[in-house]
PDB file of N, CA and C in Angstrom:
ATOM      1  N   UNK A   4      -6.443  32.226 -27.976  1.00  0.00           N
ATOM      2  CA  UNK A   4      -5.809  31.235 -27.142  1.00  0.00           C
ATOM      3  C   UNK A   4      -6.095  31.509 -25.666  1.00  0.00           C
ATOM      4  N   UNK A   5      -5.840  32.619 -25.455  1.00  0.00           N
ATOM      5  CA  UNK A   5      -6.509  33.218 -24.050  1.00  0.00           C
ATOM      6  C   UNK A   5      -7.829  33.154 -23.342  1.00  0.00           C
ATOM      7  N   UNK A   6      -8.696  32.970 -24.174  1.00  0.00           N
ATOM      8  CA  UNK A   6     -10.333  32.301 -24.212  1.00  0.00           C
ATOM      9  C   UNK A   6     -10.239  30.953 -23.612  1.00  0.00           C
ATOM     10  N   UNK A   7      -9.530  29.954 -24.586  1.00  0.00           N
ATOM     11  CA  UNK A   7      -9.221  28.366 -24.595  1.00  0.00           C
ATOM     12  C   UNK A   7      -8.979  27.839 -23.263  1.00  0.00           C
ATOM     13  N   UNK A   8      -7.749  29.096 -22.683  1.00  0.00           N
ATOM     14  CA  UNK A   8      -6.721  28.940 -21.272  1.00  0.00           C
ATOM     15  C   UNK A   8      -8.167  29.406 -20.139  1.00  0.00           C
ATOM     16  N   UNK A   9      -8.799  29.840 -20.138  1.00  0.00           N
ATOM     17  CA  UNK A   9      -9.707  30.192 -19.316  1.00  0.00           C
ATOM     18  C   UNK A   9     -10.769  29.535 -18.976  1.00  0.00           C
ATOM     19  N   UNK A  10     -11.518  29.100 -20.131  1.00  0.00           N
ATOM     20  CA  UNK A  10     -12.484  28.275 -20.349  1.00  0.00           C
ATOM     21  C   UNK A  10     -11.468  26.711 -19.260  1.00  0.00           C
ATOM     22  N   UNK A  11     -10.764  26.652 -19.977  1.00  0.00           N
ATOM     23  CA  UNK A  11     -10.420  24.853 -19.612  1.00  0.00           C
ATOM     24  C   UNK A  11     -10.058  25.349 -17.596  1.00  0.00           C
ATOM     25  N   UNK A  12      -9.407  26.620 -17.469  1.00  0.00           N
ATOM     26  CA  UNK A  12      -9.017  27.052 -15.818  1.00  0.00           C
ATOM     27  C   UNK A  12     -10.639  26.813 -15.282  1.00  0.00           C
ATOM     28  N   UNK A  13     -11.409  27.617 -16.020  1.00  0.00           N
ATOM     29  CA  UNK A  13     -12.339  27.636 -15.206  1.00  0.00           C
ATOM     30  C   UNK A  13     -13.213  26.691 -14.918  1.00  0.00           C
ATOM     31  N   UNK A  14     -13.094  25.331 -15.896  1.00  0.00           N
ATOM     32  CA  UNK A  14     -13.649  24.262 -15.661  1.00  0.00           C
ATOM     33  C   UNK A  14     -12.605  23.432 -15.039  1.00  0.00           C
ATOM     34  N   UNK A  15     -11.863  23.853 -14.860  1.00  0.00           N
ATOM     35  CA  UNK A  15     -10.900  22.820 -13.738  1.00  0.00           C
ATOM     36  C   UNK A  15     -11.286  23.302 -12.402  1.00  0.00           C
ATOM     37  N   UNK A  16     -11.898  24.394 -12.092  1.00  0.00           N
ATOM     38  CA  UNK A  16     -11.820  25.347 -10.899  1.00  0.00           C
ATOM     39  C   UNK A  16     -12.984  24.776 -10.401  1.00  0.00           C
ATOM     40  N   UNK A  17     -13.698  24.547 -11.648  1.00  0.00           N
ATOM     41  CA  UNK A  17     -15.577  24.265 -11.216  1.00  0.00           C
ATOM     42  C   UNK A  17     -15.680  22.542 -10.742  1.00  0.00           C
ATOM     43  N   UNK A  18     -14.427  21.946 -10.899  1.00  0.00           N
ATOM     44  CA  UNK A  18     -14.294  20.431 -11.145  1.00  0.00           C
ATOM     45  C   UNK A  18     -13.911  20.276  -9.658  1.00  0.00           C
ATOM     46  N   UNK A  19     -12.783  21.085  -9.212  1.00  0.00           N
ATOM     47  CA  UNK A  19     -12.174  20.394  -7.797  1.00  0.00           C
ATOM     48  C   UNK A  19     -13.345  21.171  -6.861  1.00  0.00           C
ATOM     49  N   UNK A  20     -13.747  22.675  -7.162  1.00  0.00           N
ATOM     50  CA  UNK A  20     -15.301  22.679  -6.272  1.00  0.00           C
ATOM     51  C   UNK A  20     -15.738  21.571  -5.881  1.00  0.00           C
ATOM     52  N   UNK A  21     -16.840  21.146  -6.934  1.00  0.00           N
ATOM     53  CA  UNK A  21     -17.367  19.497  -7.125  1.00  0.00           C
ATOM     54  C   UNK A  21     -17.057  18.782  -6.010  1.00  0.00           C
ATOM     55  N   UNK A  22     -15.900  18.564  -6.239  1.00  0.00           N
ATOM     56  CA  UNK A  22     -15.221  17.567  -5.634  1.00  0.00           C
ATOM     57  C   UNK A  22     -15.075  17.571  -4.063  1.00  0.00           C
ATOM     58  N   UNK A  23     -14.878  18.893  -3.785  1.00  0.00           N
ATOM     59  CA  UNK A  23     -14.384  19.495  -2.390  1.00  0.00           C
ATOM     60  C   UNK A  23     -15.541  19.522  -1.817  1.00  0.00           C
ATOM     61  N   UNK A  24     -17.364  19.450  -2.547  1.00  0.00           N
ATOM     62  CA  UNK A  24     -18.373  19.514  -1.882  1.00  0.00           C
ATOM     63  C   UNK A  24     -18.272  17.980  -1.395  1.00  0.00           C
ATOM     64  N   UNK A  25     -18.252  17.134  -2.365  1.00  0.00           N
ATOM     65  CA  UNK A  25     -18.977  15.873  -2.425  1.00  0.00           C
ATOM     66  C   UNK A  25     -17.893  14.975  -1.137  1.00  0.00           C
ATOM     67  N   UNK A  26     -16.435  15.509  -1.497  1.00  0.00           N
ATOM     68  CA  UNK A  26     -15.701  14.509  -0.357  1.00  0.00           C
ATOM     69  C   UNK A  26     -16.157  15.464   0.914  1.00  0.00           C
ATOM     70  N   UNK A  27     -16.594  16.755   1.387  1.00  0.00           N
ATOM     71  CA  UNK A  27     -17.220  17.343   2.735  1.00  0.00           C
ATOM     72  C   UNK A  27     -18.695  16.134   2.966  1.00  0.00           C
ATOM     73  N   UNK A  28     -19.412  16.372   1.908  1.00  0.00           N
ATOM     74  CA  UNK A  28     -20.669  15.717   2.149  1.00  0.00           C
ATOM     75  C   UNK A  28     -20.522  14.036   3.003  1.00  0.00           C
ATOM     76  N   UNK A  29     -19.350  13.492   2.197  1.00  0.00           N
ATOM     77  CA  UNK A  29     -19.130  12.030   2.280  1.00  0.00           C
ATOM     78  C   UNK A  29     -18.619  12.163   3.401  1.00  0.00           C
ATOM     79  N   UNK A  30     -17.594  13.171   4.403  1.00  0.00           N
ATOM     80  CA  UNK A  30     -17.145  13.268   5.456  1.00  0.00           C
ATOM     81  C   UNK A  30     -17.901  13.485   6.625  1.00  0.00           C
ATOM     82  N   UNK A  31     -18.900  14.068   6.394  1.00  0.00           N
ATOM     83  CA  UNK A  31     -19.810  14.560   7.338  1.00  0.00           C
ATOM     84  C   UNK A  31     -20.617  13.367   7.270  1.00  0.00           C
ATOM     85  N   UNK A  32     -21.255  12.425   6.567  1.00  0.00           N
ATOM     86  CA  UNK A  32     -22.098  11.445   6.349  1.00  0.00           C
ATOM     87  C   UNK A  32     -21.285  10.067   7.120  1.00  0.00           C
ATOM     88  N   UNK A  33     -20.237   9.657   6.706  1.00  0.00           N
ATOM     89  CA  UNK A  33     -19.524   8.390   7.855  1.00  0.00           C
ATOM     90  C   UNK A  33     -19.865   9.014   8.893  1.00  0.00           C
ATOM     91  N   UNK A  34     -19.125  10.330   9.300  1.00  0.00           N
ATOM     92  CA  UNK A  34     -19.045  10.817  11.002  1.00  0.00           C
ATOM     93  C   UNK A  34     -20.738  10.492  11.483  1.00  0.00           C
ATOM     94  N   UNK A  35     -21.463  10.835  11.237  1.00  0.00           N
ATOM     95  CA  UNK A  35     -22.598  10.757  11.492  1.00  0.00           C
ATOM     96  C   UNK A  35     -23.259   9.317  11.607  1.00  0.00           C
ATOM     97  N   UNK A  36     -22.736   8.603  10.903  1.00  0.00           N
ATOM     98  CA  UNK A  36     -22.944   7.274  10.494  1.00  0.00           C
ATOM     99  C   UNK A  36     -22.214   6.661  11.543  1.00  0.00           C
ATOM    100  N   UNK A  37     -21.010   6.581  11.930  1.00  0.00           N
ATOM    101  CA  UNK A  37     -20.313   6.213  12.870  1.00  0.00           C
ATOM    102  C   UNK A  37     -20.687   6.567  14.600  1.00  0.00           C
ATOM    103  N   UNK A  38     -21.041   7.901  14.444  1.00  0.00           N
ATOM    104  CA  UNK A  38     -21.838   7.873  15.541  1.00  0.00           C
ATOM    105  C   UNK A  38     -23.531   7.314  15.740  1.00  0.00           C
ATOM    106  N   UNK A  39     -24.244   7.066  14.924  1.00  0.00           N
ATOM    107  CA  UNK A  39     -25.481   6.486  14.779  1.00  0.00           C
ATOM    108  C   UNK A  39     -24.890   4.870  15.065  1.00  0.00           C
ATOM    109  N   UNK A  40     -23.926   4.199  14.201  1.00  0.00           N
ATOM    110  CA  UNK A  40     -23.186   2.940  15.183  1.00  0.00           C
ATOM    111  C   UNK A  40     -23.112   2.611  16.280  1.00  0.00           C
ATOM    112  N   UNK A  41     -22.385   3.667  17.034  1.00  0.00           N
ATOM    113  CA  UNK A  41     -21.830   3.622  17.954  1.00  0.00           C
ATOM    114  C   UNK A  41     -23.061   3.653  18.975  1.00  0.00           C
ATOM    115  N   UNK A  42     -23.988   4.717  18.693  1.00  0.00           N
ATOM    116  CA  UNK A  42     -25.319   4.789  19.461  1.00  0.00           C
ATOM    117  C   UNK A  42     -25.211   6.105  20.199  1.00  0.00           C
ATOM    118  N   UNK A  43     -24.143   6.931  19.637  1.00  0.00           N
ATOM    119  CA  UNK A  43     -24.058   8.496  20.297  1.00  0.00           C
ATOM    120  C   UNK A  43     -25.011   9.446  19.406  1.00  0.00           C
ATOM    121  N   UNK A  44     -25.542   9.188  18.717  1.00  0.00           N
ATOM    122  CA  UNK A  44     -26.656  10.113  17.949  1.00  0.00           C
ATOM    123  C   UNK A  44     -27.367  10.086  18.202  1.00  0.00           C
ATOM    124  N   UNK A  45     -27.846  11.393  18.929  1.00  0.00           N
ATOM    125  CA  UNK A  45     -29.352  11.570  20.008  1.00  0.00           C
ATOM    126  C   UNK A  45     -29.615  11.548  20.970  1.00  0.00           C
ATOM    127  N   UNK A  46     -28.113  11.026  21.612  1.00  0.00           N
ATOM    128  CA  UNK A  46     -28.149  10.771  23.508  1.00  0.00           C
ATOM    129  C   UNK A  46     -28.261  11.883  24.086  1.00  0.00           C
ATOM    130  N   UNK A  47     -28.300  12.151  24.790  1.00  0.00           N
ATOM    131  CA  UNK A  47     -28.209  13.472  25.689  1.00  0.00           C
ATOM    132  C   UNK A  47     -27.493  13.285  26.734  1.00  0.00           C
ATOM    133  N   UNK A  48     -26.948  14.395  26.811  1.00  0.00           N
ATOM    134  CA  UNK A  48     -25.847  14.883  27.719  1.00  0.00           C
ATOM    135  C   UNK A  48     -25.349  14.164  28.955  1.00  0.00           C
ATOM    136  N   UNK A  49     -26.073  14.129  29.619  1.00  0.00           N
ATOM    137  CA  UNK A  49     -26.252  13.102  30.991  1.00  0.00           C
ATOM    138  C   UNK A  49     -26.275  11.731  30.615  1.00  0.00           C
ATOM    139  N   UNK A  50     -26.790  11.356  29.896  1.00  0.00           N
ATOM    140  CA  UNK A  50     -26.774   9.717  29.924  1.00  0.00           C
ATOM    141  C   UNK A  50     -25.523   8.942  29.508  1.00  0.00           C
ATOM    142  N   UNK A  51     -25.668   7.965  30.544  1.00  0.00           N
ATOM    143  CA  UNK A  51     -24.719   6.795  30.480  1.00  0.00           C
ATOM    144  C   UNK A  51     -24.384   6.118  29.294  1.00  0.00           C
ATOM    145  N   UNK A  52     -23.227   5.565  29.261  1.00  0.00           N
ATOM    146  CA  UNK A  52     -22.506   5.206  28.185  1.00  0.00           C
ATOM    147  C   UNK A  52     -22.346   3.427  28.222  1.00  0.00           C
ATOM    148  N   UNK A  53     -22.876   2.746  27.347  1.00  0.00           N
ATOM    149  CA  UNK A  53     -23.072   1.451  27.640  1.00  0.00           C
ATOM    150  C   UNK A  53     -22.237   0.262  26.477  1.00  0.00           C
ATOM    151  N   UNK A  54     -21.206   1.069  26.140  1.00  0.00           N
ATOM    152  CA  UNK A  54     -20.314   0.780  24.682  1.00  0.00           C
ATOM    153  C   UNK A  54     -19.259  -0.520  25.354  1.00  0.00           C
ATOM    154  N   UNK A  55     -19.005  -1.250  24.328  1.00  0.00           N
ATOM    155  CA  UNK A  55     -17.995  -2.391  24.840  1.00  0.00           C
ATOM    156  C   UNK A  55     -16.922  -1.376  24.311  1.00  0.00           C
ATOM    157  N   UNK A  56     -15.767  -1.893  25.028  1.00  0.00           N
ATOM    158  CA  UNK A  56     -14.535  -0.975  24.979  1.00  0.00           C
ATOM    159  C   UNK A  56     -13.373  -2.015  24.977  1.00  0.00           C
ATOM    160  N   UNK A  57     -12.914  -2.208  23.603  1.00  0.00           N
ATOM    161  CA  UNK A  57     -12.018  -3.030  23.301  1.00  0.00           C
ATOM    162  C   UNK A  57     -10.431  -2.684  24.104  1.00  0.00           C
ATOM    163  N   UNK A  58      -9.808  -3.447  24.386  1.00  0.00           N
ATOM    164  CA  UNK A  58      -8.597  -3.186  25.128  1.00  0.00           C
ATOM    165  C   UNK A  58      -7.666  -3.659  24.618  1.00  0.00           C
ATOM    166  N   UNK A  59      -7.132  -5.346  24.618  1.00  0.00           N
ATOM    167  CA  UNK A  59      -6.006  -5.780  23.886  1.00  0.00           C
ATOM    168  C   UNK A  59      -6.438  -6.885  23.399  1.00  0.00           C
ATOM    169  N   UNK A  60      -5.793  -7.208  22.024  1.00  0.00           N
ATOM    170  CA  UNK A  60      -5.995  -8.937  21.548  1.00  0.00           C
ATOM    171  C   UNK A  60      -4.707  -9.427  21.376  1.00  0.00           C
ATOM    172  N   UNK A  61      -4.681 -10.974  21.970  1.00  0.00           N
ATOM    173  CA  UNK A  61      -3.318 -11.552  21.534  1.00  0.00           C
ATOM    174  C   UNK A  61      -3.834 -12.994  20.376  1.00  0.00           C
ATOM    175  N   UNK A  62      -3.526 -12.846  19.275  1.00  0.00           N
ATOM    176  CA  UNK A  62      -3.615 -14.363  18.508  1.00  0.00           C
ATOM    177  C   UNK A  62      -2.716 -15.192  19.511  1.00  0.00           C
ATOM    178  N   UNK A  63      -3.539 -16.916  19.260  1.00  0.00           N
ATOM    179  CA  UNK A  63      -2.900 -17.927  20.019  1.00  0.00           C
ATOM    180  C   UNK A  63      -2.925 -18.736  19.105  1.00  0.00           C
ATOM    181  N   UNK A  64      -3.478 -19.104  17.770  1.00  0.00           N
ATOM    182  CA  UNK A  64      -3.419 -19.708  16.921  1.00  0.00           C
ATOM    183  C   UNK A  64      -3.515 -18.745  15.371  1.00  0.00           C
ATOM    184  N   UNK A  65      -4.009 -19.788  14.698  1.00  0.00           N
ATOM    185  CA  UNK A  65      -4.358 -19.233  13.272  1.00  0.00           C
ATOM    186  C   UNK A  65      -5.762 -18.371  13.397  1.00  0.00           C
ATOM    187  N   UNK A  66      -6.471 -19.233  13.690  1.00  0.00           N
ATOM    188  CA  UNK A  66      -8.043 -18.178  14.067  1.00  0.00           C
ATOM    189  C   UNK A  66      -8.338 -18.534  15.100  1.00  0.00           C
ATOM    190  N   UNK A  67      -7.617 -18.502  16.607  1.00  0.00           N
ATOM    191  CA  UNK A  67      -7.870 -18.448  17.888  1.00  0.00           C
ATOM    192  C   UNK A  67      -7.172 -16.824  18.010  1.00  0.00           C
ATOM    193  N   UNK A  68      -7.657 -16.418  19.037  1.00  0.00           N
ATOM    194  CA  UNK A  68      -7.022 -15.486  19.714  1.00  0.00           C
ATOM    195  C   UNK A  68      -8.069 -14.896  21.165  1.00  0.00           C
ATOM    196  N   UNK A  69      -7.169 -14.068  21.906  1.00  0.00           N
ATOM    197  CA  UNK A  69      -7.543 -14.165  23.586  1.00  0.00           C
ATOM    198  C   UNK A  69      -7.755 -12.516  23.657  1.00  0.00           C
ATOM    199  N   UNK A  70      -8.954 -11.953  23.952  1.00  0.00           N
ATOM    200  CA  UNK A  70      -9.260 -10.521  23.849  1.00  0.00           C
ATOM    201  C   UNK A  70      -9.652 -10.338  25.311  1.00  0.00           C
ATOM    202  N   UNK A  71      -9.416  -8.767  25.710  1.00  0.00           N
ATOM    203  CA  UNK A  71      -9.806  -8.202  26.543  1.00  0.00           C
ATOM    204  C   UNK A  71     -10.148  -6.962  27.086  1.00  0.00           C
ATOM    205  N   UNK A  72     -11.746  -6.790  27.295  1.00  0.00           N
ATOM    206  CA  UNK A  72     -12.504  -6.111  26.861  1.00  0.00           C
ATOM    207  C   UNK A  72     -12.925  -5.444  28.005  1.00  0.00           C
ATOM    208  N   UNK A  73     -14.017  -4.255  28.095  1.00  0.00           N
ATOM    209  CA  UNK A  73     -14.672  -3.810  29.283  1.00  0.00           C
ATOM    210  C   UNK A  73     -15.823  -3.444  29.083  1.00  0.00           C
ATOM    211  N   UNK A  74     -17.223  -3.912  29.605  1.00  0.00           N
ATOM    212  CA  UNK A  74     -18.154  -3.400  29.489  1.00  0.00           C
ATOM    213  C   UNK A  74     -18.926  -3.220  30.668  1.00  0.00           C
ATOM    214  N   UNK A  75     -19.855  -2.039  30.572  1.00  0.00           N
ATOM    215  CA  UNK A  75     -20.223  -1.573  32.147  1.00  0.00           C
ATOM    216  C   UNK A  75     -20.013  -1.274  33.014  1.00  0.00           C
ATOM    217  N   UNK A  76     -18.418  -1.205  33.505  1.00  0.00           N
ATOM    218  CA  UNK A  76     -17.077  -1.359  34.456  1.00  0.00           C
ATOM    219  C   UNK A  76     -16.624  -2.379  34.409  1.00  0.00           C
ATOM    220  N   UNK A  77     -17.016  -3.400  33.635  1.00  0.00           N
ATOM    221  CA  UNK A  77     -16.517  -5.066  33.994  1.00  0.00           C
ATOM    222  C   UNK A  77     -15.133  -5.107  32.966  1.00  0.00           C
ATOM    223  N   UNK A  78     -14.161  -5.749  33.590  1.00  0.00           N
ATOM    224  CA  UNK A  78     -13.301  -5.975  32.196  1.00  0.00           C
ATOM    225  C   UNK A  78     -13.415  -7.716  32.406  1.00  0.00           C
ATOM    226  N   UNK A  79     -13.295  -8.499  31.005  1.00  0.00           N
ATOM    227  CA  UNK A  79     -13.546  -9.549  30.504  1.00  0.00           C
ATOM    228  C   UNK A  79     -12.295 -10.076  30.013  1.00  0.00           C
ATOM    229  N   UNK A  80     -11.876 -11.586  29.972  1.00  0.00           N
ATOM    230  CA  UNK A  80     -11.152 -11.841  29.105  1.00  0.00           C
ATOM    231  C   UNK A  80     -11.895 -13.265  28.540  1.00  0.00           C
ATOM    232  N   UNK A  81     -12.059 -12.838  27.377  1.00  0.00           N
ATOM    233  CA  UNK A  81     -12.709 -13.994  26.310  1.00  0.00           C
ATOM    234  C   UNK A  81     -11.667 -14.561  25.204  1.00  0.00           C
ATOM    235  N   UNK A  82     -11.840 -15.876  25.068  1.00  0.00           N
ATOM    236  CA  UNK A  82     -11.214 -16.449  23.742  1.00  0.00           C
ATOM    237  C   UNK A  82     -12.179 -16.814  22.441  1.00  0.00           C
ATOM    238  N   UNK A  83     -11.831 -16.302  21.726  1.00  0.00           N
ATOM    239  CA  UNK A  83     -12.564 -15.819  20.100  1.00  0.00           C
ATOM    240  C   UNK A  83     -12.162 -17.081  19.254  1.00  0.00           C
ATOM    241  N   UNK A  84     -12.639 -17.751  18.680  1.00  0.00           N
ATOM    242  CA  UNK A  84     -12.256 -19.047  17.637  1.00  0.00           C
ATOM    243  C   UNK A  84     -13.204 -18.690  16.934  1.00  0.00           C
ATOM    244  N   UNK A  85     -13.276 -19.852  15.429  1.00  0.00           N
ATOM    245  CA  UNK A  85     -14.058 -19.681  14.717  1.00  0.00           C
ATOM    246  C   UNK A  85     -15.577 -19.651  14.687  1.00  0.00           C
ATOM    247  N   UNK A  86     -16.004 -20.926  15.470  1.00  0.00           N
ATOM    248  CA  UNK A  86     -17.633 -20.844  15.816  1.00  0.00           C
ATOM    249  C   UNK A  86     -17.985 -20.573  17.601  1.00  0.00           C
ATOM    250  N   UNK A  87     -16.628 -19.903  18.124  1.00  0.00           N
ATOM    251  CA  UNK A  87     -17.355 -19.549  19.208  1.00  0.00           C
ATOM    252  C   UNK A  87     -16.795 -18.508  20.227  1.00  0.00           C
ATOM    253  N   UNK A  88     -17.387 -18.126  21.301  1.00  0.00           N
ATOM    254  CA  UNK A  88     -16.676 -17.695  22.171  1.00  0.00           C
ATOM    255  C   UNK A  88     -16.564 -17.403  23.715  1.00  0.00           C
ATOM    256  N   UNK A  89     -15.780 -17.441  24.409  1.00  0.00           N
ATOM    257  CA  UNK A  89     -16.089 -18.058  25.466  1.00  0.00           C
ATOM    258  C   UNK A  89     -15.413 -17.139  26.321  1.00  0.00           C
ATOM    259  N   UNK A  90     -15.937 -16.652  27.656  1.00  0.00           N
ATOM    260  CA  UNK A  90     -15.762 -16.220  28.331  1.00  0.00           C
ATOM    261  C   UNK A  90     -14.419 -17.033  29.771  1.00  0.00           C
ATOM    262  N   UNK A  91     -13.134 -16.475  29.650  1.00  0.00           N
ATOM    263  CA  UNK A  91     -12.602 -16.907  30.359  1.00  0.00           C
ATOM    264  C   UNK A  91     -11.733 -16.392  31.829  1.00  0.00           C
ATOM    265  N   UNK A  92     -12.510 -15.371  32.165  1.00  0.00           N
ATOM    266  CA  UNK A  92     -11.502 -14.594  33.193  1.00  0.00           C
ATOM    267  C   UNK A  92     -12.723 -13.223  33.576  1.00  0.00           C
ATOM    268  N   UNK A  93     -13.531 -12.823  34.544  1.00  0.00           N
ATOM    269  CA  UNK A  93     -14.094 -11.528  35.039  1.00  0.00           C
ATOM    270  C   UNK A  93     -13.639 -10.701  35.769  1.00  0.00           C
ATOM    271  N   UNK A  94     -13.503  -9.631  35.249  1.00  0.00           N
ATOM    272  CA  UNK A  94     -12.752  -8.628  36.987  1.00  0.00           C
ATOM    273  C   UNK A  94     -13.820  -7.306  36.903  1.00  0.00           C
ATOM    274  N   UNK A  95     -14.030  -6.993  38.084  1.00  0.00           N
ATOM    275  CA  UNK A  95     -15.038  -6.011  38.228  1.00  0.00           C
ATOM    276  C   UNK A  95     -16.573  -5.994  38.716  1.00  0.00           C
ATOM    277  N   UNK A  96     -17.050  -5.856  38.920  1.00  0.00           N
ATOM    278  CA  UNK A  96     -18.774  -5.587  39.444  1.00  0.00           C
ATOM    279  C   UNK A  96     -19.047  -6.985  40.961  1.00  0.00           C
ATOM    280  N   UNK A  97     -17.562  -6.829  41.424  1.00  0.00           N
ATOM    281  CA  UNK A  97     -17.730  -7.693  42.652  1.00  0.00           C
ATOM    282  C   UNK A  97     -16.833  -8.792  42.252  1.00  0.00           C
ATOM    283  N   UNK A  98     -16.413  -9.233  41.259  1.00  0.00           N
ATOM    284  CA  UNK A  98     -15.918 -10.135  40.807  1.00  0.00           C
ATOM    285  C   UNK A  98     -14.500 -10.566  41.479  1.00  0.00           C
ATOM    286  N   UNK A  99     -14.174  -9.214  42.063  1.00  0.00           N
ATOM    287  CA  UNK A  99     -12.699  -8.981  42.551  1.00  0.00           C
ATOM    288  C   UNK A  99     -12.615 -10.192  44.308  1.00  0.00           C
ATOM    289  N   UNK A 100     -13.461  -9.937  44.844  1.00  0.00           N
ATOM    290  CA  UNK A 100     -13.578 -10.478  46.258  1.00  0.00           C
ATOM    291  C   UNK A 100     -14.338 -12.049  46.185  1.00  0.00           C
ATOM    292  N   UNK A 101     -14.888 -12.397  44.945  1.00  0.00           N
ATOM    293  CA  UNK A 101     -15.034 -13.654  44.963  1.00  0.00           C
ATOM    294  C   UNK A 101     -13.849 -14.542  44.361  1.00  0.00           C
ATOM    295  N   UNK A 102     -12.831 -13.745  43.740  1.00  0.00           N
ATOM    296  CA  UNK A 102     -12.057 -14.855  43.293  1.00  0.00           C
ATOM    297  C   UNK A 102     -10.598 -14.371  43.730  1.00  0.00           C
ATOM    298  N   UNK A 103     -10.211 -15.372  44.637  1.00  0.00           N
ATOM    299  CA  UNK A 103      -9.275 -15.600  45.363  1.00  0.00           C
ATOM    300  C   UNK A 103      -7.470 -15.112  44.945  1.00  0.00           C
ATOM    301  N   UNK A 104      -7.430 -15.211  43.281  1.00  0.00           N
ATOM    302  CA  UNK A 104      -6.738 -15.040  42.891  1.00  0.00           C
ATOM    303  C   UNK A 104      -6.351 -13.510  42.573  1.00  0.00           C
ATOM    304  N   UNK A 105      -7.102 -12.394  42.501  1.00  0.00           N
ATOM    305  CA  UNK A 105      -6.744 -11.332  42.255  1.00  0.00           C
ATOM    306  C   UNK A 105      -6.304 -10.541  43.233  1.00  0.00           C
ATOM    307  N   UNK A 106      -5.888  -9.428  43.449  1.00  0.00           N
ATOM    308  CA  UNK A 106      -4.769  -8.526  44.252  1.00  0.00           C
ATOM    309  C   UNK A 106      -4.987  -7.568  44.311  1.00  0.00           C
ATOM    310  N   UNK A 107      -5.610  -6.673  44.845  1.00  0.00           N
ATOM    311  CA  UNK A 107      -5.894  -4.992  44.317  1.00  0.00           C
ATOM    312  C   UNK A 107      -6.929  -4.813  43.024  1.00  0.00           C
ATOM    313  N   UNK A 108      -7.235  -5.834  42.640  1.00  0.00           N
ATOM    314  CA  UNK A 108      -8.277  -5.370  40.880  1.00  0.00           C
ATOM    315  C   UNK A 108      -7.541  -6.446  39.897  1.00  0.00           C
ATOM    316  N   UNK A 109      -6.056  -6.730  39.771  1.00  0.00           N
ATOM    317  CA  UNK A 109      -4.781  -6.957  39.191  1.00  0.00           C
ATOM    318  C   UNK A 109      -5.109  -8.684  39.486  1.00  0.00           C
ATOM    319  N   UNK A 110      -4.707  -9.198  38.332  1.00  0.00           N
ATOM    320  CA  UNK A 110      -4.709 -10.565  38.451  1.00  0.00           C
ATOM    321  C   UNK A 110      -3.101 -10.592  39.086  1.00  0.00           C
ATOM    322  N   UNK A 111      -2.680 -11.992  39.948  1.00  0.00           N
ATOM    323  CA  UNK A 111      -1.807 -12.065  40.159  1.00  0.00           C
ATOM    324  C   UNK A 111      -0.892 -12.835  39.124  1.00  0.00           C
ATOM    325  N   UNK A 112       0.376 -12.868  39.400  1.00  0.00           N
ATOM    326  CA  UNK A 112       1.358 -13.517  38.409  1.00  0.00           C
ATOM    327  C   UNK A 112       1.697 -14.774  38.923  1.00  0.00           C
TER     328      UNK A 112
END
């Protein structure tokens, strides 16, 4: 019986191994994958970062909603619908001193 108890331990032992390789492998493979996405795999050190950088979304309908984003230093506010999207608001890369309405960077209220 002591044989039986060992045999079945030691193939349970050899099973979550297995397992503990394959979910490392699969962990290390997204991360890598996610950075190959993103476009950080391979950059070097010094170079600039050219990623859109999501900030806040508000839904205004069922499949409308109003996002606002930053890319390059620019922050954006776009409205997202189904077949389109449209740019409605710029702040940043000069944007600040052509439009009358902003305050410090800060849209006014």
């Amino acid at each position: 019986m002591d044989s039986a108890f060992g045999t079945a331990l030691s193939g349970l032992f050899g099973t979550l191994v297995a397992l503990a390789i394959v979910l490392g492998i699969a962990w290390f493979g997204f991360k890598a994958l996610r950075q190959w996405q993103d476009g950080q795999l391979g950059r070097k050190v010094g170079q600039d970062d050219h990623q859109l950088r999501f900030i806040r979304a508000l839904p205004v309908g069922q499949r409308e909603r109003v996002m606002l984003i930053e890319a390059k230093g620019e922050v954006m506010l776009i409205g997202v619908s189904t077949g389109s999207v449209r740019l409605l608001r710029s702040w940043g890369s000069g944007a600040g001193a052509a439009d009358p309405d902003l305050e410090d960077g800060e849209a006014a209220r």
